[in-house]
XYZ file of N, CA and C in Angstrom:
390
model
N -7.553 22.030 21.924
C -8.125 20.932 21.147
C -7.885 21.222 19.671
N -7.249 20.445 18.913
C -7.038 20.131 17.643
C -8.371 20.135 16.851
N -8.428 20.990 15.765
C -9.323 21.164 14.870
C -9.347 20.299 13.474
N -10.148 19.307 13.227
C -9.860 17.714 12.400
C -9.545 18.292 11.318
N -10.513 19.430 10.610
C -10.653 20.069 9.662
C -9.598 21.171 9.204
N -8.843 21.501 10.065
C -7.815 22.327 9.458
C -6.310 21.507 9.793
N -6.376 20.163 10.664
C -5.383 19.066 10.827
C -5.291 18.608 9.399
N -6.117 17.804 8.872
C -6.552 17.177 7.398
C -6.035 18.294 6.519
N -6.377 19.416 6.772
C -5.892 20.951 5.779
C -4.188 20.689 5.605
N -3.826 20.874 6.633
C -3.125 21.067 6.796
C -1.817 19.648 6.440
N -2.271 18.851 7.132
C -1.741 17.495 6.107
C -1.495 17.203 4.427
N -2.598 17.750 4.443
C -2.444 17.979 2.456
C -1.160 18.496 2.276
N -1.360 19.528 2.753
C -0.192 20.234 1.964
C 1.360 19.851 1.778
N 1.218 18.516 2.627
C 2.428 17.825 2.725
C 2.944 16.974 1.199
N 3.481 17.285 0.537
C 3.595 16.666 -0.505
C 4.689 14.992 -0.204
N 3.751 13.928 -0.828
C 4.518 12.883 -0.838
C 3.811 12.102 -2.225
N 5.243 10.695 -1.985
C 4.532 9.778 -3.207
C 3.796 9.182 -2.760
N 3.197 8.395 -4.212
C 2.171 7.474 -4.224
C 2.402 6.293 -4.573
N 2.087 5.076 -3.818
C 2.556 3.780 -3.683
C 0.982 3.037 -4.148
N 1.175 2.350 -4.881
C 0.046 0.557 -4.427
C 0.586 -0.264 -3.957
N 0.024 -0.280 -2.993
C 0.154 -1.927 -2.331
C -0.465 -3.037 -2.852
N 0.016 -3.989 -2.952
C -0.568 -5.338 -3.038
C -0.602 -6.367 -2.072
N -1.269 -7.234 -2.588
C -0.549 -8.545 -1.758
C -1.797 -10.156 -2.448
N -1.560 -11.007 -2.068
C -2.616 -11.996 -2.344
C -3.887 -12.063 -1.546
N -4.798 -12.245 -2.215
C -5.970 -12.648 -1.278
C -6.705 -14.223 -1.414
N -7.384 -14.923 -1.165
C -8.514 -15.929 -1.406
C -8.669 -15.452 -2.838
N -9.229 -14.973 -3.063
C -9.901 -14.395 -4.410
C -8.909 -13.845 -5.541
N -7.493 -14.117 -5.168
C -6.440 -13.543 -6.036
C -5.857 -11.984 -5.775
N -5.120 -11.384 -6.576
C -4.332 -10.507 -6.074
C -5.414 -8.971 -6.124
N -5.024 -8.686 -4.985
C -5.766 -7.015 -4.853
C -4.560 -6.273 -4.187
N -5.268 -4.650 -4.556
C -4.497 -3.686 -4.154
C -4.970 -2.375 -3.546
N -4.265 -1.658 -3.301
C -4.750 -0.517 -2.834
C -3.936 0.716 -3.019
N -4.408 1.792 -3.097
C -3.808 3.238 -3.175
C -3.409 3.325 -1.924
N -1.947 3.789 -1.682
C -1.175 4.413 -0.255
C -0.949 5.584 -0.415
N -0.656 6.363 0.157
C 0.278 7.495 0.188
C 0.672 8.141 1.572
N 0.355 6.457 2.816
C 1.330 6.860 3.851
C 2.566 5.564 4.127
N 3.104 6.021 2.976
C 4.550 4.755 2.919
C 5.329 5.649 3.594
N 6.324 4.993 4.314
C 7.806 5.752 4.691
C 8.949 4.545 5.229
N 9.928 4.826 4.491
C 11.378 4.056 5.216
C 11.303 3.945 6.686
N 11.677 3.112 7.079
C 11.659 2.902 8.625
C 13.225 2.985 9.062
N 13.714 1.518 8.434
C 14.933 1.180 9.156
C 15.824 0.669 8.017
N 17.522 0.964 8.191
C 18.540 0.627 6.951
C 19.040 -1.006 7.660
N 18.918 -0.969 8.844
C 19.288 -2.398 9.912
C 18.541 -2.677 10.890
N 17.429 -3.718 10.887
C 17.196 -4.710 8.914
C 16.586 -3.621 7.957
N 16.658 -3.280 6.504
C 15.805 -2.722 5.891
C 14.326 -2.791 6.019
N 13.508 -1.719 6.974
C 12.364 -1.809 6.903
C 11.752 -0.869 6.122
N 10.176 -0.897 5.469
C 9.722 -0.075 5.266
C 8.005 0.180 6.126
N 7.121 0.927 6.128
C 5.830 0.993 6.636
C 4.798 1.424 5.827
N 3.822 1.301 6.039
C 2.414 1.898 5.121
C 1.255 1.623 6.366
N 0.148 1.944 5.782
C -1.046 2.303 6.902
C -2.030 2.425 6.234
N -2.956 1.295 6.290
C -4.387 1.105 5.436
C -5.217 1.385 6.511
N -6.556 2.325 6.342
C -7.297 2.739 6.874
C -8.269 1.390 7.349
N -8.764 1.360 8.758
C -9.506 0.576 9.226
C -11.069 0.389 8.477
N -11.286 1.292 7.991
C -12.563 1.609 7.339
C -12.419 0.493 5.735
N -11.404 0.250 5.759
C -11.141 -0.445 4.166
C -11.630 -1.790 3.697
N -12.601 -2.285 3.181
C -13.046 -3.467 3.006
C -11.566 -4.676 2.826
N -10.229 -4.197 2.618
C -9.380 -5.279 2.237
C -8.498 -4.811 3.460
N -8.862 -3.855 4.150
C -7.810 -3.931 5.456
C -7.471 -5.093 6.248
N -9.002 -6.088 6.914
C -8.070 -7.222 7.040
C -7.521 -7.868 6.541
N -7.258 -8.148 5.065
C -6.287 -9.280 3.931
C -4.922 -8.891 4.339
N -4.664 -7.193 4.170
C -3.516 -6.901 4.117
C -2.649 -7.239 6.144
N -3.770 -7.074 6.539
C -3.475 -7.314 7.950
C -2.804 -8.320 8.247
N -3.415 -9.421 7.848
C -2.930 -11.032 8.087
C -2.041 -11.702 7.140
N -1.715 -10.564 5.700
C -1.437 -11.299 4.891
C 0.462 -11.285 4.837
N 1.098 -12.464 4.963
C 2.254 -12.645 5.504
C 3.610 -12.046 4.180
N 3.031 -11.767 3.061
C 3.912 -10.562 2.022
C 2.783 -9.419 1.508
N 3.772 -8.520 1.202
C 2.950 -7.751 0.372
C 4.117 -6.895 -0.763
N 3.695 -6.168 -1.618
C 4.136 -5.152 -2.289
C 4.111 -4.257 -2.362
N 4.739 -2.969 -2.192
C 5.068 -1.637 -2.318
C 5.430 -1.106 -3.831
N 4.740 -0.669 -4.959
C 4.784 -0.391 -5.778
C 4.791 1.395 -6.362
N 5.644 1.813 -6.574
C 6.191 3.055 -6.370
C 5.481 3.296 -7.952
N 4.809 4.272 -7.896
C 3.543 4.712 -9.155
C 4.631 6.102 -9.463
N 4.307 5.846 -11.090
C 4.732 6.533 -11.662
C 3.970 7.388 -12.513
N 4.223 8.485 -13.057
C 3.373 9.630 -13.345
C 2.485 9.015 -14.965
N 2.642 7.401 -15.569
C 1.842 6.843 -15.819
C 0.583 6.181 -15.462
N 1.296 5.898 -14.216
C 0.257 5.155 -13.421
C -0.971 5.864 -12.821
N -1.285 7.208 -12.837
C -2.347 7.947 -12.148
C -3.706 7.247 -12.347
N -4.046 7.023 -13.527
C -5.408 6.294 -14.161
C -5.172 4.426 -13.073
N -4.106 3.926 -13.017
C -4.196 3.006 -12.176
C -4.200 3.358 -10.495
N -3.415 4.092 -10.268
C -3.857 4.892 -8.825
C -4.928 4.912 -8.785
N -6.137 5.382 -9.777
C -7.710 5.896 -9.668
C -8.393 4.789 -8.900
N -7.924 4.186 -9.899
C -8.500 2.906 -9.636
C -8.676 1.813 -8.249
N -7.089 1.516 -7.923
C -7.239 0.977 -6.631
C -7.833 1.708 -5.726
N -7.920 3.374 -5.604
C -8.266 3.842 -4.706
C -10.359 3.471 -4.561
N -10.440 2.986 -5.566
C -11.932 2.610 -5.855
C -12.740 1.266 -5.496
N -11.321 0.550 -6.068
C -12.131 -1.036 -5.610
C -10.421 -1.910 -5.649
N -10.253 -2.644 -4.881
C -9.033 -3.931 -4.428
C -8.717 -4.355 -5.520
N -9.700 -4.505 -6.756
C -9.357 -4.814 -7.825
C -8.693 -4.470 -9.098
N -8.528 -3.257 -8.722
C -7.921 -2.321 -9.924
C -8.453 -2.109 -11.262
N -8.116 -2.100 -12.333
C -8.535 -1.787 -13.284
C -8.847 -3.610 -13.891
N -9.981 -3.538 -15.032
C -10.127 -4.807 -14.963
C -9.100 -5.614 -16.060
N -8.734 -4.502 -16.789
C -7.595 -4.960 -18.033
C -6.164 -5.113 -17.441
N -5.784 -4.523 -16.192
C -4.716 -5.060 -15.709
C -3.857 -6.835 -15.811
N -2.861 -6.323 -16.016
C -2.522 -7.947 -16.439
C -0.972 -7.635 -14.847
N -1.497 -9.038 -14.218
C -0.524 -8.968 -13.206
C 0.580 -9.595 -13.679
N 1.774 -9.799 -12.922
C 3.535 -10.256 -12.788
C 3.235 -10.887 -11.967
N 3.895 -11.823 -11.534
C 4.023 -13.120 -10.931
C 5.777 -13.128 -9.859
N 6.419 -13.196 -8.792
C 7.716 -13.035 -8.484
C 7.688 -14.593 -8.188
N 8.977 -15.287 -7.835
C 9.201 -16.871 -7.425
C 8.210 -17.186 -6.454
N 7.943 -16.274 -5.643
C 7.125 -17.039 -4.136
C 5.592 -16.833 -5.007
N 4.977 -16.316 -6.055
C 4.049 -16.572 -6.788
C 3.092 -15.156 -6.321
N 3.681 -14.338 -5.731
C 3.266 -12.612 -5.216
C 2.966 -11.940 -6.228
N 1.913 -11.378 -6.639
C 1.560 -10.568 -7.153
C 2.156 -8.996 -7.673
N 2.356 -8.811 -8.912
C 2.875 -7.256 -8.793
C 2.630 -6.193 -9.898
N 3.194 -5.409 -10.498
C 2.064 -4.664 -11.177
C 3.710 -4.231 -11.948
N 4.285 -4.203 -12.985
C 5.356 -4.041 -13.694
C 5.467 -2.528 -13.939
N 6.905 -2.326 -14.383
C 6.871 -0.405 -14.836
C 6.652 0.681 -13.724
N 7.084 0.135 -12.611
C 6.705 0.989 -12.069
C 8.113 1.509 -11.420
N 8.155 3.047 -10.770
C 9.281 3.736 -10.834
C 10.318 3.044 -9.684
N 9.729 2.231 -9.049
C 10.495 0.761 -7.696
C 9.464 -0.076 -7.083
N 9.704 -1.160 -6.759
C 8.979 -1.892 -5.743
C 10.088 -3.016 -4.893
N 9.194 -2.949 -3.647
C 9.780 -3.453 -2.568
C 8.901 -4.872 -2.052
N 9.397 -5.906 -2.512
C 8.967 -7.057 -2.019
C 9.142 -7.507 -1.015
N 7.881 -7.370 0.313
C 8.044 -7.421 1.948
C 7.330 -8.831 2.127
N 8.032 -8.788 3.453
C 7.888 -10.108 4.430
C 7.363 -9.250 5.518
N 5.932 -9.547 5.780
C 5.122 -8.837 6.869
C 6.346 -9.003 8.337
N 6.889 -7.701 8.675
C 7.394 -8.093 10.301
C 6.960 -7.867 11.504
N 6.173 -6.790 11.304
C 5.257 -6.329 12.730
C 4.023 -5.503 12.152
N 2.872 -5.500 12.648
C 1.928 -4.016 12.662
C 1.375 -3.889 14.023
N 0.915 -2.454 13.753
C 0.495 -1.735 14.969
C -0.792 -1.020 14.758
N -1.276 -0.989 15.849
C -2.633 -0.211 15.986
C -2.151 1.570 15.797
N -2.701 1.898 14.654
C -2.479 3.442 14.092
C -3.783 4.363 14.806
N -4.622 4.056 15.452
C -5.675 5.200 15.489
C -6.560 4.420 14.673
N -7.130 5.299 13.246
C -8.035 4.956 12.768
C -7.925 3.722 11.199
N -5.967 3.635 11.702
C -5.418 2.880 10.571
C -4.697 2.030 11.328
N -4.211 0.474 10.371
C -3.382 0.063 11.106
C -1.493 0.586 10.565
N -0.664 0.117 10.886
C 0.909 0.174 10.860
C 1.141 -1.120 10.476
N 1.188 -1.295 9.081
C 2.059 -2.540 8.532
C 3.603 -2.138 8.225
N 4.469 -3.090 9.138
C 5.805 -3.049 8.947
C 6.437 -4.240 8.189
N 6.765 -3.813 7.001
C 8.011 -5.142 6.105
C 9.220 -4.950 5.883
């Protein structure tokens, strides 16, 4: 039997980046701190992320038919803080706008503008695929 506490330990030590997600809501654009993004597929280009079930905006992002992958840059930490706190981010944030009227957060080191294609039941998260 797997020990949660030295699993989680042990996960840390995995070094990866840090992404916000976005996407639209009712209430306008929210986001969230990731840091389980990963490339999926080169044919079609997919990518994945995984918002914890526990997340007050987990269902938005669930149902919500785009989102954004915003690749944070070693400016962005004080905005990382933030989403990881509340959907809303910081309150001085000034959003970007793309043609389909998607929400996005500028300066940042890439972003990937998705078309929700599949998710999956993760355990205690879900699997959004764009």
């Amino acid at each position: 039997m797997i020990n949660l506490d030295e699993f989680r330990f042990a996960l840390g030590k995995y070094v990866t980046g840090i992404t916000i997600v976005t996407c639209n809501s009712e209430n306008g654009p929210i986001g969230i701190t990731a840091n389980s993004f990963s490339s999926l597929s080169l044919s079609p280009p997919l990518v994945l992320w995984a918002p914890a079930k526990a997340s007050k905006s987990h269902n938005t992002f669930l149902e919500a038919k785009y989102f954004i992958v915003h690749f944070a840059s070693e400016n962005h930490i004080d905005l990382c803080k933030s989403f990881s706190m509340s959907a809303n981010g910081e309150s001085e944030l000034i959003w970007a706008y793309n043609d389909e009227g998607d929400a996005f957060i500028e300066n940042c080191s890439a972003r990937f503008e998705c078309i929700k294609y599949s998710h999956f039941d993760g355990g205690d998260h879900s699997i959004i695929v764009g």
